[in-house]
Amino acid sequence: MSVDWAALQQAATEVSARAYAPYSNFRVGAAALADDGRLLVGCNVENAAYGVTLCAECGLVSSLHATGGGRLTHFVCVNGDGEVIMPCGRCRQILFEAGGPDLELMTPEGVWSMAQVLPQAFGPDDLA
């Protein structure tokens, strides 16, 4: 499957403009493709109770399940300036669950697999 990473990054940049970030002013947008070709996006949503802030990746994975499920195949996350950034540790775990070790992520250092981003990840197979 050929992936238009520039278009995926543009979708993430566009949704970052809709982020709700009144406290940090750090807007984040995320975009991904599902295994059936769906484009999914998410943006961060802050909260005055900081611990309940939702990262962009959370919204994206929620959208994956709300629109039919499946697996993520390709993912990118950007800041409000459209620069590629890395998902936080919590979100790396969420992305692993939604895409597995073969999920491809655009990183500041190029395209990496989730297995490279989160080596020896803990996942559903560990609970079997």
CSV table of C-alpha atoms in Angstrom, one decimal:
chain,number,residue,atom,x,y,z
A,1,MET,CA,0.0,0.0,0.0
A,2,SER,CA,1.4,3.4,-1.1
A,3,VAL,CA,0.8,6.0,1.6
A,4,ASP,CA,0.7,9.8,0.9
A,5,TRP,CA,2.5,10.8,4.1
A,6,ALA,CA,2.2,14.5,3.1
A,7,ALA,CA,-1.6,14.3,2.8
A,8,LEU,CA,-1.7,12.5,6.2
A,9,GLN,CA,0.4,15.2,7.8
A,10,GLN,CA,-1.8,17.9,6.2
A,11,ALA,CA,-4.9,16.2,7.7
A,12,ALA,CA,-3.2,16.2,11.1
A,13,THR,CA,-2.2,19.8,10.7
A,14,GLU,CA,-5.8,20.9,9.8
A,15,VAL,CA,-7.3,19.1,12.8
A,16,SER,CA,-4.7,20.6,15.1
A,17,ALA,CA,-6.3,24.0,14.4
A,18,ARG,CA,-9.5,22.7,16.1
A,19,ALA,CA,-7.7,21.5,19.3
A,20,TYR,CA,-9.0,22.8,22.6
A,21,ALA,CA,-5.8,23.9,24.3
A,22,PRO,CA,-6.6,27.0,26.4
A,23,TYR,CA,-4.1,26.1,29.2
A,24,SER,CA,-0.9,25.0,27.4
A,25,ASN,CA,-1.6,26.6,24.0
A,26,PHE,CA,0.1,23.4,22.6
A,27,ARG,CA,-2.2,22.2,19.9
A,28,VAL,CA,-1.8,18.7,18.6
A,29,GLY,CA,-3.4,17.0,15.7
A,30,ALA,CA,-3.2,13.3,14.7
A,31,ALA,CA,-4.2,11.5,11.5
A,32,ALA,CA,-4.1,7.8,10.6
A,33,LEU,CA,-5.4,5.3,8.1
A,34,ALA,CA,-7.3,2.3,9.0
A,35,ASP,CA,-6.9,-1.1,7.4
A,36,ASP,CA,-10.0,-0.4,5.3
A,37,GLY,CA,-8.7,2.9,4.0
A,38,ARG,CA,-10.7,5.2,6.3
A,39,LEU,CA,-8.9,8.5,7.3
A,40,LEU,CA,-9.2,9.1,11.0
A,41,VAL,CA,-8.2,12.3,12.8
A,42,GLY,CA,-8.1,13.6,16.4
A,43,CYS,CA,-7.0,16.6,18.3
A,44,ASN,CA,-6.1,17.2,21.9
A,45,VAL,CA,-8.8,18.4,24.3
A,46,GLU,CA,-7.5,19.9,27.5
A,47,ASN,CA,-9.4,20.2,30.8
A,48,ALA,CA,-9.0,22.4,33.9
A,49,ALA,CA,-8.4,19.1,35.8
A,50,TYR,CA,-5.2,18.4,33.9
A,51,GLY,CA,-5.2,14.6,34.5
A,52,VAL,CA,-8.4,14.2,32.4
A,53,THR,CA,-7.0,16.0,29.3
A,54,LEU,CA,-7.4,13.9,26.2
A,55,CYS,CA,-4.5,13.5,23.8
A,56,ALA,CA,-5.1,13.7,20.0
A,57,GLU,CA,-4.3,10.0,19.7
A,58,CYS,CA,-7.2,9.2,22.2
A,59,GLY,CA,-9.7,10.9,20.0
A,60,LEU,CA,-8.4,9.3,16.9
A,61,VAL,CA,-8.5,5.7,18.4
A,62,SER,CA,-12.0,6.5,19.7
A,63,SER,CA,-13.0,7.5,16.2
A,64,LEU,CA,-11.6,4.2,14.9
A,65,HIS,CA,-13.9,2.2,17.1
A,66,ALA,CA,-16.9,4.5,16.7
A,67,THR,CA,-16.7,4.3,12.9
A,68,GLY,CA,-16.5,0.5,12.6
A,69,GLY,CA,-13.3,-0.7,14.3
A,70,GLY,CA,-10.4,-2.3,12.5
A,71,ARG,CA,-6.7,-1.7,12.8
A,72,LEU,CA,-4.6,1.4,12.3
A,73,THR,CA,-2.0,1.0,9.5
A,74,HIS,CA,-0.3,4.4,9.2
A,75,PHE,CA,-0.1,7.3,11.7
A,76,VAL,CA,1.3,10.8,12.1
A,77,CYS,CA,1.1,13.4,14.9
A,78,VAL,CA,1.9,17.1,14.6
A,79,ASN,CA,2.1,20.2,16.7
A,80,GLY,CA,0.1,23.4,15.9
A,81,ASP,CA,2.8,24.4,13.4
A,82,GLY,CA,2.4,21.2,11.5
A,83,GLU,CA,5.8,19.8,12.6
A,84,VAL,CA,5.9,16.0,13.2
A,85,ILE,CA,6.1,15.1,16.9
A,86,MET,CA,6.3,11.8,18.8
A,87,PRO,CA,3.3,10.5,20.7
A,88,CYS,CA,3.7,10.4,24.5
A,89,GLY,CA,4.2,7.1,26.3
A,90,ARG,CA,0.6,6.7,27.2
A,91,CYS,CA,-0.4,7.2,23.6
A,92,ARG,CA,2.2,4.9,22.3
A,93,GLN,CA,0.5,2.2,24.3
A,94,ILE,CA,-2.9,3.2,22.9
A,95,LEU,CA,-1.6,3.2,19.3
A,96,PHE,CA,0.1,-0.3,19.9
A,97,GLU,CA,-3.3,-1.7,20.9
A,98,ALA,CA,-5.0,-0.1,17.9
A,99,GLY,CA,-2.4,-1.0,15.3
A,100,GLY,CA,0.0,-3.6,16.7
A,101,PRO,CA,3.7,-3.8,16.0
A,102,ASP,CA,3.4,-3.3,12.3
A,103,LEU,CA,1.7,0.1,12.5
A,104,GLU,CA,3.8,2.6,10.7
A,105,LEU,CA,4.4,6.0,12.3
A,106,MET,CA,5.9,9.1,10.7
A,107,THR,CA,8.4,10.3,13.3
A,108,PRO,CA,10.8,13.3,13.3
A,109,GLU,CA,13.4,10.8,12.1
A,110,GLY,CA,11.3,9.2,9.3
A,111,VAL,CA,8.9,6.3,9.2
A,112,TRP,CA,9.2,3.8,12.0
A,113,SER,CA,7.2,0.7,12.9
A,114,MET,CA,5.4,0.6,16.2
A,115,ALA,CA,7.8,-2.2,17.2
A,116,GLN,CA,10.7,0.3,16.8
A,117,VAL,CA,8.8,3.0,18.7
A,118,LEU,CA,7.7,0.8,21.5
A,119,PRO,CA,10.0,-2.3,21.7
A,120,GLN,CA,8.8,-5.3,23.8
A,121,ALA,CA,5.4,-3.7,24.1
A,122,PHE,CA,2.8,-5.0,26.5
A,123,GLY,CA,-0.4,-5.9,24.7
A,124,PRO,CA,-3.5,-8.1,24.5
A,125,ASP,CA,-1.4,-11.3,23.9
A,126,ASP,CA,0.2,-10.8,27.3
A,127,LEU,CA,-3.2,-11.2,28.9
A,128,ALA,CA,-4.1,-14.5,27.2
